[in-house]
Tab-separated table of C-alpha atoms and ligand atoms in Angstrom:
chain	number	residue	atom	x	y	z
A	1	MET	CA	-0.023	-0.020	0.027
A	2	THR	CA	1.317	3.545	-0.829
A	3	PHE	CA	0.013	6.183	1.254
A	4	GLU	CA	2.938	8.596	1.401
A	5	ASN	CA	1.064	11.525	-0.168
A	6	ILE	CA	-1.447	11.752	2.464
A	7	GLU	CA	-0.884	14.432	5.213
A	8	PHE	CA	-4.411	14.933	6.492
A	9	ARG	CA	-6.129	12.436	9.001
A	10	GLU	CA	-9.005	12.791	6.730
A	11	PRO	CA	-9.259	14.498	3.234
A	12	LEU	CA	-10.580	17.992	2.593
A	13	VAL	CA	-13.866	17.333	0.682
A	14	TYR	CA	-15.224	19.549	-2.194
A	15	ALA	CA	-18.131	19.323	-4.697
A	16	VAL	CA	-16.837	20.838	-8.045
A	17	LYS	CA	-18.357	21.854	-11.261
A	18	HIS	CA	-16.273	23.122	-14.192
A	19	LYS	CA	-17.722	26.507	-15.342
A	20	ASN	CA	-17.607	25.443	-18.968
A	21	MET	CA	-20.781	23.478	-19.797
A	22	ASP	CA	-19.137	21.744	-22.863
A	23	VAL	CA	-16.355	20.535	-20.675
A	24	ARG	CA	-18.781	19.049	-18.001
A	25	MET	CA	-20.904	17.516	-20.749
A	26	ASN	CA	-17.807	15.660	-22.047
A	27	SER	CA	-16.710	14.700	-18.711
A	28	ARG	CA	-18.034	11.886	-16.559
A	29	SER	CA	-18.507	13.853	-13.271
A	30	GLY	CA	-18.115	17.629	-12.875
A	31	GLY	CA	-14.980	18.055	-15.197
A	32	PHE	CA	-12.418	18.359	-12.453
A	33	PHE	CA	-10.008	16.337	-14.411
A	34	THR	CA	-9.903	19.064	-17.211
A	35	SER	CA	-9.562	21.822	-14.873
A	36	ILE	CA	-6.469	20.289	-13.165
A	37	SER	CA	-4.928	19.010	-16.468
A	38	ASP	CA	-5.242	22.416	-18.110
A	39	LEU	CA	-3.024	23.824	-15.295
A	40	PHE	CA	-0.383	21.493	-16.152
A	41	ILE	CA	-0.442	21.713	-19.957
A	42	ASN	CA	-0.636	25.639	-19.920
A	43	ASP	CA	2.382	25.545	-17.833
A	44	GLY	CA	4.465	23.445	-20.234
A	45	GLY	CA	3.862	20.262	-18.162
A	46	VAL	CA	2.753	16.730	-19.238
A	47	VAL	CA	-0.386	14.850	-18.485
A	48	TYR	CA	-0.858	11.013	-18.382
A	49	GLY	CA	-4.351	9.334	-18.570
A	50	CYS	CA	-6.582	6.819	-20.143
A	51	VAL	CA	-8.009	7.012	-23.694
A	52	LEU	CA	-10.113	4.626	-25.740
A	53	ASP	CA	-8.159	4.159	-29.010
A	54	ASN	CA	-9.478	3.256	-32.507
A	55	ASN	CA	-9.641	-0.358	-31.626
A	56	LEU	CA	-11.748	0.401	-28.510
A	57	ASP	CA	-8.937	-0.617	-26.356
A	58	ALA	CA	-8.344	1.496	-23.203
A	59	VAL	CA	-4.706	2.485	-23.045
A	60	HIS	CA	-2.813	5.038	-20.953
A	61	MET	CA	-1.230	7.994	-23.030
A	62	ARG	CA	0.919	10.944	-22.754
A	63	ALA	CA	-0.444	14.424	-23.519
A	64	THR	CA	1.298	17.906	-23.811
A	65	THR	CA	-1.505	19.711	-25.608
A	66	GLN	CA	-5.402	20.083	-24.811
A	67	PHE	CA	-6.181	18.353	-28.108
A	68	GLU	CA	-4.237	15.182	-26.909
A	69	ARG	CA	-5.764	15.482	-23.295
A	70	ASP	CA	-9.130	15.748	-24.640
A	71	ARG	CA	-9.249	11.965	-25.510
A	72	MET	CA	-8.597	11.233	-21.929
A	73	MET	CA	-11.877	12.854	-20.727
A	74	GLY	CA	-14.840	10.539	-19.708
A	75	SER	CA	-14.651	7.151	-17.976
A	76	LYS	CA	-13.829	3.983	-19.646
A	77	TYR	CA	-15.030	1.168	-17.596
A	78	ILE	CA	-12.428	-1.296	-18.418
A	79	GLN	CA	-8.848	-1.928	-17.250
A	80	SER	CA	-6.521	0.321	-18.919
A	81	ASN	CA	-3.380	-1.035	-20.425
A	82	ILE	CA	-0.409	1.005	-18.777
A	83	GLY	CA	2.058	-0.012	-21.395
A	84	ASP	CA	5.549	1.668	-21.098
A	85	MET	CA	4.072	4.848	-19.406
A	86	PHE	CA	5.827	4.463	-16.144
A	87	LYS	CA	9.237	4.756	-17.979
A	88	LYS	CA	8.027	7.815	-19.942
A	89	VAL	CA	7.063	9.556	-16.639
A	90	ARG	CA	10.576	8.882	-15.298
A	91	TYR	CA	11.899	10.376	-18.372
A	92	ASP	CA	9.700	13.525	-18.225
A	93	LEU	CA	10.683	13.959	-14.469
A	94	ASP	CA	14.326	13.498	-15.474
A	95	SER	CA	14.055	16.179	-17.998
A	96	GLY	CA	12.574	18.745	-15.411
A	97	LYS	CA	8.978	18.592	-16.658
A	98	ARG	CA	5.982	18.847	-14.281
A	99	VAL	CA	3.931	15.723	-14.671
A	100	LEU	CA	0.276	15.140	-13.900
A	101	PHE	CA	-0.499	11.283	-13.663
A	102	THR	CA	-4.087	10.043	-13.472
A	103	GLY	CA	-5.458	6.786	-13.276
A	104	THR	CA	-6.964	4.070	-10.839
A	105	SER	CA	-5.563	4.117	-7.260
A	106	CYS	CA	-3.510	0.870	-7.887
A	107	GLN	CA	-2.122	2.328	-10.949
A	108	VAL	CA	-1.029	5.582	-8.960
A	109	ALA	CA	0.351	3.422	-6.201
A	110	GLY	CA	2.411	1.280	-8.731
A	111	LEU	CA	3.757	4.566	-10.423
A	112	LEU	CA	4.879	5.978	-6.841
A	113	ASN	CA	6.441	2.810	-5.965
A	114	TYR	CA	8.177	2.760	-9.329
A	115	ILE	CA	9.295	6.380	-9.237
A	116	GLY	CA	10.508	6.385	-5.579
A	117	ASP	CA	11.352	9.448	-3.517
A	118	ASP	CA	12.559	11.791	-6.288
A	119	ASN	CA	8.937	12.952	-7.057
A	120	SER	CA	8.774	16.647	-6.242
A	121	LYS	CA	7.591	17.318	-9.908
A	122	LEU	CA	5.040	14.698	-10.002
A	123	PHE	CA	1.438	15.284	-9.053
A	124	CYS	CA	-1.065	12.175	-9.044
A	125	VAL	CA	-4.870	12.142	-9.291
A	126	ASP	CA	-6.627	8.778	-8.605
A	127	ILE	CA	-10.346	7.958	-9.236
A	128	VAL	CA	-12.550	6.433	-6.684
A	129	CYS	CA	-12.559	2.981	-8.207
A	130	HIS	CA	-15.633	0.495	-8.147
A	131	GLY	CA	-13.382	-2.137	-9.968
A	132	VAL	CA	-12.173	-2.607	-13.517
A	133	PRO	CA	-13.965	-5.033	-16.084
A	134	SER	CA	-11.969	-7.286	-18.138
A	135	PRO	CA	-11.246	-6.005	-21.683
A	136	LYS	CA	-12.026	-9.486	-22.914
A	137	VAL	CA	-15.490	-9.269	-21.760
A	138	PHE	CA	-15.923	-5.782	-23.272
A	139	HIS	CA	-14.773	-6.864	-26.644
A	140	ASN	CA	-16.869	-10.081	-26.615
A	141	TYR	CA	-19.715	-7.817	-26.026
A	142	ILE	CA	-18.782	-5.371	-28.781
A	143	GLN	CA	-18.375	-8.394	-31.105
A	144	TRP	CA	-21.787	-9.596	-30.265
A	145	GLN	CA	-23.300	-6.211	-30.835
A	146	GLU	CA	-21.493	-5.995	-34.390
A	147	ILE	CA	-23.020	-9.306	-35.330
A	148	ASN	CA	-26.551	-8.162	-34.113
A	149	MET	CA	-26.156	-4.659	-36.134
A	150	LYS	CA	-24.252	-6.270	-39.141
A	151	SER	CA	-21.776	-3.377	-38.887
A	152	LYS	CA	-18.631	-2.270	-37.051
A	153	CYS	CA	-18.719	-0.593	-33.926
A	154	ILE	CA	-16.744	2.670	-34.232
A	155	GLY	CA	-17.625	4.346	-31.020
A	156	PHE	CA	-18.748	3.576	-27.525
A	157	ASP	CA	-19.836	6.037	-24.527
A	158	PHE	CA	-19.686	3.879	-21.454
A	159	ARG	CA	-22.204	6.183	-19.900
A	160	ASN	CA	-24.088	8.593	-22.190
A	161	LYS	CA	-24.704	11.748	-20.034
A	162	LYS	CA	-25.521	13.945	-22.993
A	163	GLU	CA	-28.638	12.112	-23.850
A	164	PHE	CA	-29.622	10.595	-20.440
A	165	GLY	CA	-28.302	12.827	-17.928
A	166	TRP	CA	-25.620	12.369	-15.141
A	167	ASN	CA	-27.663	9.952	-12.947
A	168	THR	CA	-28.819	7.456	-15.434
A	169	HIS	CA	-26.207	4.851	-16.741
A	170	ILE	CA	-27.024	3.919	-20.287
A	171	GLU	CA	-24.222	2.937	-22.762
A	172	THR	CA	-24.337	3.955	-26.428
A	173	LEU	CA	-22.565	2.173	-29.230
A	174	ASN	CA	-22.291	3.724	-32.564
A	175	PHE	CA	-21.866	1.822	-35.745
A	176	ALA	CA	-20.173	2.347	-39.123
A	177	ASN	CA	-23.572	2.080	-40.942
A	178	GLY	CA	-24.864	5.004	-39.022
A	179	SER	CA	-26.951	3.153	-36.474
A	180	LYS	CA	-26.566	3.199	-32.787
A	181	VAL	CA	-27.674	1.064	-29.859
A	182	ASN	CA	-28.497	2.293	-26.418
A	183	SER	CA	-27.975	-0.600	-23.845
A	184	GLU	CA	-27.625	-1.444	-20.173
A	185	ILE	CA	-26.018	-4.890	-20.747
A	186	PHE	CA	-22.328	-3.963	-20.292
A	187	LYS	CA	-23.335	-1.806	-17.277
A	188	ASN	CA	-25.222	-4.657	-15.681
A	189	LEU	CA	-22.242	-7.064	-16.216
A	190	PHE	CA	-20.012	-4.420	-14.486
A	191	TYR	CA	-22.213	-3.920	-11.559
A	192	ALA	CA	-22.748	-7.796	-11.114
A	193	HIS	CA	-18.907	-7.908	-10.465
A	194	GLN	CA	-18.202	-11.411	-11.937
A	195	CYS	CA	-16.191	-9.691	-14.765
A	196	ILE	CA	-13.778	-7.336	-12.550
A	197	ARG	CA	-10.204	-8.110	-12.099
A	198	PRO	CA	-9.610	-10.690	-9.053
A	199	SER	CA	-7.303	-7.948	-7.196
A	200	CYS	CA	-10.492	-5.742	-7.171
A	201	TYR	CA	-12.113	-8.105	-4.553
A	202	SER	CA	-9.299	-7.320	-2.115
A	203	CYS	CA	-8.520	-3.558	-3.084
A	204	ALA	CA	-6.316	-1.804	-0.605
A	205	TYR	CA	-7.859	1.619	-1.573
A	206	LYS	CA	-11.429	1.165	-0.571
A	207	SER	CA	-11.331	3.783	2.159
A	208	ILE	CA	-11.216	7.556	2.383
A	209	LEU	CA	-7.377	7.258	2.158
A	210	HIS	CA	-5.888	7.112	-1.119
A	211	PRO	CA	-2.546	7.190	-2.836
A	212	GLY	CA	-3.177	10.339	-5.035
A	213	ASP	CA	-2.442	13.909	-3.955
A	214	ILE	CA	-6.030	14.376	-5.063
A	215	THR	CA	-8.856	11.715	-5.416
A	216	ILE	CA	-11.863	12.181	-7.667
A	217	ALA	CA	-15.144	10.560	-8.154
A	218	ASP	CA	-18.840	11.071	-9.097
A	219	TYR	CA	-20.529	12.953	-6.140
A	220	TRP	CA	-23.112	10.650	-5.284
A	221	GLY	CA	-25.133	11.996	-2.259
A	222	ILE	CA	-24.717	15.517	-3.568
A	223	ASP	CA	-28.220	16.544	-2.366
A	224	LYS	CA	-27.242	15.911	1.182
A	225	ALA	CA	-23.732	17.170	0.955
A	226	ALA	CA	-24.447	20.565	-1.046
A	227	PRO	CA	-28.229	21.115	-1.512
A	228	GLY	CA	-28.925	22.738	-4.767
A	229	PHE	CA	-25.802	22.185	-6.429
A	230	ASP	CA	-26.744	19.473	-8.545
A	231	ASP	CA	-28.310	19.987	-11.966
A	232	ASN	CA	-28.067	16.446	-13.407
A	233	LYS	CA	-25.110	17.609	-15.486
A	234	GLY	CA	-22.341	16.152	-13.480
A	235	VAL	CA	-20.587	17.049	-10.108
A	236	SER	CA	-17.140	15.919	-9.167
A	237	LEU	CA	-16.307	14.766	-5.572
A	238	VAL	CA	-12.782	15.981	-4.866
A	239	LEU	CA	-10.809	14.660	-1.957
A	240	VAL	CA	-7.651	16.797	-1.137
A	241	ASN	CA	-4.915	14.706	0.657
A	242	ASN	CA	-2.185	16.986	1.257
A	243	ARG	CA	-1.120	20.622	1.582
A	244	THR	CA	0.609	20.846	-1.841
A	245	ALA	CA	-2.702	19.588	-3.313
A	246	GLU	CA	-4.692	22.207	-1.227
A	247	ARG	CA	-2.592	24.839	-2.626
A	248	LEU	CA	-3.010	23.748	-6.306
A	249	PHE	CA	-6.680	23.223	-5.750
A	250	HIS	CA	-7.360	26.715	-4.486
A	251	SER	CA	-5.336	28.054	-7.631
A	252	LEU	CA	-8.072	26.722	-10.017
A	253	THR	CA	-10.193	29.483	-11.365
A	254	ASP	CA	-12.485	27.639	-13.879
A	255	ILE	CA	-14.376	25.813	-11.324
A	256	GLU	CA	-17.321	26.333	-9.009
A	257	VAL	CA	-16.792	24.816	-5.591
A	258	ARG	CA	-18.721	24.045	-2.211
A	259	LYS	CA	-16.946	22.821	0.765
A	260	CYS	CA	-18.462	19.640	2.175
A	261	ARG	CA	-18.130	17.084	4.800
A	262	ILE	CA	-16.771	13.562	4.384
A	263	GLU	CA	-19.568	12.088	6.462
A	264	ASP	CA	-22.149	13.331	3.739
A	265	SER	CA	-20.028	11.975	0.831
A	266	MET	CA	-19.649	8.330	1.456
A	267	GLN	CA	-20.319	5.621	-1.124
A	268	PRO	CA	-19.610	1.947	-0.989
A	269	PRO	CA	-16.015	2.060	-2.810
A	270	LEU	CA	-14.868	4.466	-0.052
A	271	GLU	CA	-15.713	1.780	2.661
A	272	ALA	CA	-14.917	-1.670	1.474
A	273	PRO	CA	-14.177	-3.823	-1.597
A	274	PHE	CA	-17.016	-5.454	-3.255
A	275	PRO	CA	-17.097	-9.285	-2.392
A	276	GLU	CA	-16.265	-11.772	-5.153
A	277	PRO	CA	-19.736	-13.105	-6.486
A	278	VAL	CA	-20.273	-16.959	-5.682
A	279	ASN	CA	-20.959	-17.513	-9.389
A	280	ARG	CA	-17.802	-15.881	-10.634
A	281	SER	CA	-16.291	-19.162	-12.045
A	282	GLU	CA	-19.689	-20.219	-13.567
A	283	PHE	CA	-19.681	-16.762	-15.430
A	284	TRP	CA	-16.245	-17.366	-16.840
A	285	ASP	CA	-17.049	-20.986	-17.932
A	286	ASP	CA	-20.260	-19.615	-19.801
A	287	LEU	CA	-18.131	-16.707	-21.182
A	288	ASN	CA	-15.515	-19.248	-22.607
A	289	CYS	CA	-17.901	-21.974	-23.751
A	290	ARG	CA	-21.198	-20.268	-24.838
A	291	ASP	CA	-22.389	-17.603	-27.245
A	292	PHE	CA	-22.280	-14.044	-25.721
A	293	GLY	CA	-26.197	-13.987	-26.224
A	294	TYR	CA	-26.527	-16.572	-23.477
A	295	VAL	CA	-24.065	-14.663	-21.225
A	296	ALA	CA	-25.970	-11.297	-21.762
A	297	ALA	CA	-29.272	-13.022	-21.031
A	298	LYS	CA	-28.065	-14.753	-17.958
A	299	TYR	CA	-25.875	-12.158	-16.356
A	300	GLY	CA	-26.606	-8.754	-18.088
A	301	ASN	CA	-30.436	-8.373	-17.786
A	302	ASN	CA	-32.133	-6.196	-15.114
A	303	ASP	CA	-33.369	-9.166	-13.027
A	304	ALA	CA	-29.814	-10.495	-12.800
A	305	ILE	CA	-28.445	-7.255	-11.634
A	306	HIS	CA	-31.204	-6.908	-9.033
A	307	LYS	CA	-30.398	-10.310	-7.535
A	308	ALA	CA	-26.558	-9.481	-7.878
A	309	LYS	CA	-27.163	-6.148	-5.923
A	310	HIS	CA	-29.134	-7.990	-3.414
A	311	MET	CA	-26.229	-10.526	-2.754
A	312	ILE	CA	-23.626	-7.858	-2.811
A	313	LYS	CA	-25.544	-5.843	-0.026
A	314	LYS	CA	-25.864	-8.919	2.103
A	315	LEU	CA	-22.180	-9.858	1.568
A	316	LEU	CA	-21.150	-6.275	2.357
A	317	ARG	CA	-23.242	-6.076	5.391
A	318	LYS	CA	-21.460	-9.394	6.597
A	319	SER	CA	-17.865	-7.904	5.930
A	320	LEU	CA	-18.574	-4.454	7.491
A	321	TYR	CA	-20.188	-5.580	10.651
B	1	FAD	C1	-13.184	1.953	-13.856
B	1	FAD	C2	-13.586	3.071	-13.130
B	1	FAD	C3	-14.564	2.811	-12.002
B	1	FAD	C4	-14.986	3.985	-11.270
B	1	FAD	N1	-15.855	3.817	-10.264
B	1	FAD	C5	-16.329	4.909	-9.713
B	1	FAD	C6	-17.015	4.726	-8.704
B	1	FAD	O1	-17.345	3.483	-8.042
B	1	FAD	N2	-17.498	5.775	-7.923
B	1	FAD	C7	-17.358	7.000	-8.209
B	1	FAD	O2	-17.847	7.932	-7.653
B	1	FAD	N3	-16.500	7.407	-9.240
B	1	FAD	C8	-15.888	6.120	-10.072
B	1	FAD	N4	-15.296	6.428	-11.157
B	1	FAD	C9	-14.645	7.784	-11.342
B	1	FAD	C10	-15.799	8.641	-12.192
B	1	FAD	O3	-16.540	7.803	-13.234
B	1	FAD	C11	-14.989	9.736	-13.082
B	1	FAD	O4	-13.855	9.126	-13.909
B	1	FAD	C12	-14.020	10.740	-12.126
B	1	FAD	O5	-15.129	11.350	-11.126
B	1	FAD	C13	-13.583	11.837	-13.079
B	1	FAD	O6	-14.555	12.600	-13.624
B	1	FAD	P1	-14.081	14.000	-14.263
B	1	FAD	O7	-15.540	14.676	-14.612
B	1	FAD	O8	-13.467	14.876	-13.274
B	1	FAD	O9	-13.145	13.880	-15.423
B	1	FAD	P2	-13.349	12.930	-16.695
B	1	FAD	O10	-12.911	13.677	-17.872
B	1	FAD	O11	-14.733	12.263	-16.699
B	1	FAD	O12	-12.040	12.039	-16.198
B	1	FAD	C14	-11.385	11.221	-17.054
B	1	FAD	C15	-10.311	10.749	-15.867
B	1	FAD	O13	-10.508	9.400	-15.686
B	1	FAD	C16	-9.362	8.673	-16.035
B	1	FAD	N5	-9.858	7.247	-16.619
B	1	FAD	C17	-10.917	6.974	-17.446
B	1	FAD	N6	-11.049	5.792	-17.677
B	1	FAD	C18	-10.040	5.228	-16.920
B	1	FAD	C19	-9.561	3.773	-16.749
B	1	FAD	N7	-10.219	2.720	-17.288
B	1	FAD	N8	-8.515	3.541	-15.958
B	1	FAD	C20	-7.837	4.556	-15.436
B	1	FAD	N9	-8.222	5.892	-15.369
B	1	FAD	C21	-9.280	6.005	-16.326
B	1	FAD	C22	-8.799	9.486	-17.142
B	1	FAD	O14	-7.217	9.135	-16.960
B	1	FAD	C23	-8.961	10.865	-16.539
B	1	FAD	O15	-7.995	10.996	-15.558
B	1	FAD	C24	-14.722	5.332	-11.857
B	1	FAD	C25	-14.026	5.648	-13.093
B	1	FAD	C26	-13.490	4.516	-13.715
B	1	FAD	C27	-12.648	4.631	-15.032
B	2	SF4	S1	-10.743	-1.699	-7.540
B	2	SF4	FE1	-8.642	-1.291	-6.491
B	2	SF4	S2	-7.356	-2.857	-7.373
B	2	SF4	FE2	-9.202	-2.811	-8.781
B	2	SF4	S3	-8.635	-1.389	-10.370
B	2	SF4	FE3	-9.494	-0.119	-8.841
B	2	SF4	S4	-8.006	0.504	-7.462
B	2	SF4	FE4	-7.077	-1.088	-8.729
């Protein structure tokens, strides 16, 4: 576990909305990532984050312009391939550049371990992370939808906020023949948890303490934490973990901010890892041996997700108390 960046007993908590509505609509939450990454790019620094490439693979990339950075906006709910980005971060730091690295808490912890103590020009933002679904499941799903639609999938929005609002979770697939599909199947598979990485069931970062200088999330519970702030266009929960981060946070001028309390801002991934579902191996056997349509009907429908949620709640209650 890597918690060297933490100076506060508990983080300072803020609700944040980017002042530019286009930024907010292209971001998963309130657009805090764009605000902080602009600060580094405008100062000649480098930003690392996750993009969905042309093959619909989630990969980490390096950006020095807003154009390159914009591809990192929005959540890709699959494991991102980190490639040789840690080496590139090392090279940028050795060249005297300021670096912003963004990713899951375990990616940030891995980077901090790799870089070691010589990291005064490195700033890390981690995301509150539900768990990462397997890219294999995602690609099997895409292939199945391509067969159904008789066309290649050329775009995937994991959570289409523009059409359905911030609170709703509907994915949208765009196809080469101009058609599109709105669906909840991949979301349901994600939330049923059989397809997330095994290490996510024992994630060390399911608490209010995180390895990043700043930690960001969707601000679930915003109505209680900052009444009147939500407009269903997205609000970021921002946890500030040390003094350097506090100074940097207060230098941002393109965001609207409300100070909040941690006890009004809790969500399950800030408390404990999700337990491994009892039918995880059955799911993987089905995925490897059966048609994806069978898997979608058995694990990706709304009934399956209600059952899974009920089971998760029961198991979580057991593990928390
Ligand atoms: C797999 C995953 C699970 C999440 N689980 C939760 C959760 O349980 N609760 C919650 O409140 N929020 C969760 N989030 C975070 C949330 O969805 C937003 O990413 C976050 O609030 C940032 O939003 P933003 O508006 O500031 O900026 P955005 O522009 O939406 O953020 C983009 C940022 O997310 C990073 N990112 C996107 N996809 C990935 C990926 N696959 N791997 C690593 N980094 C990625 C980019 O590098 C960039 O830093 C999750 C995100 C991901 C990717
Ligand atoms: S849940 Fe934890 S282990 Fe899994 S990807 Fe997220 S931070 Fe990493």
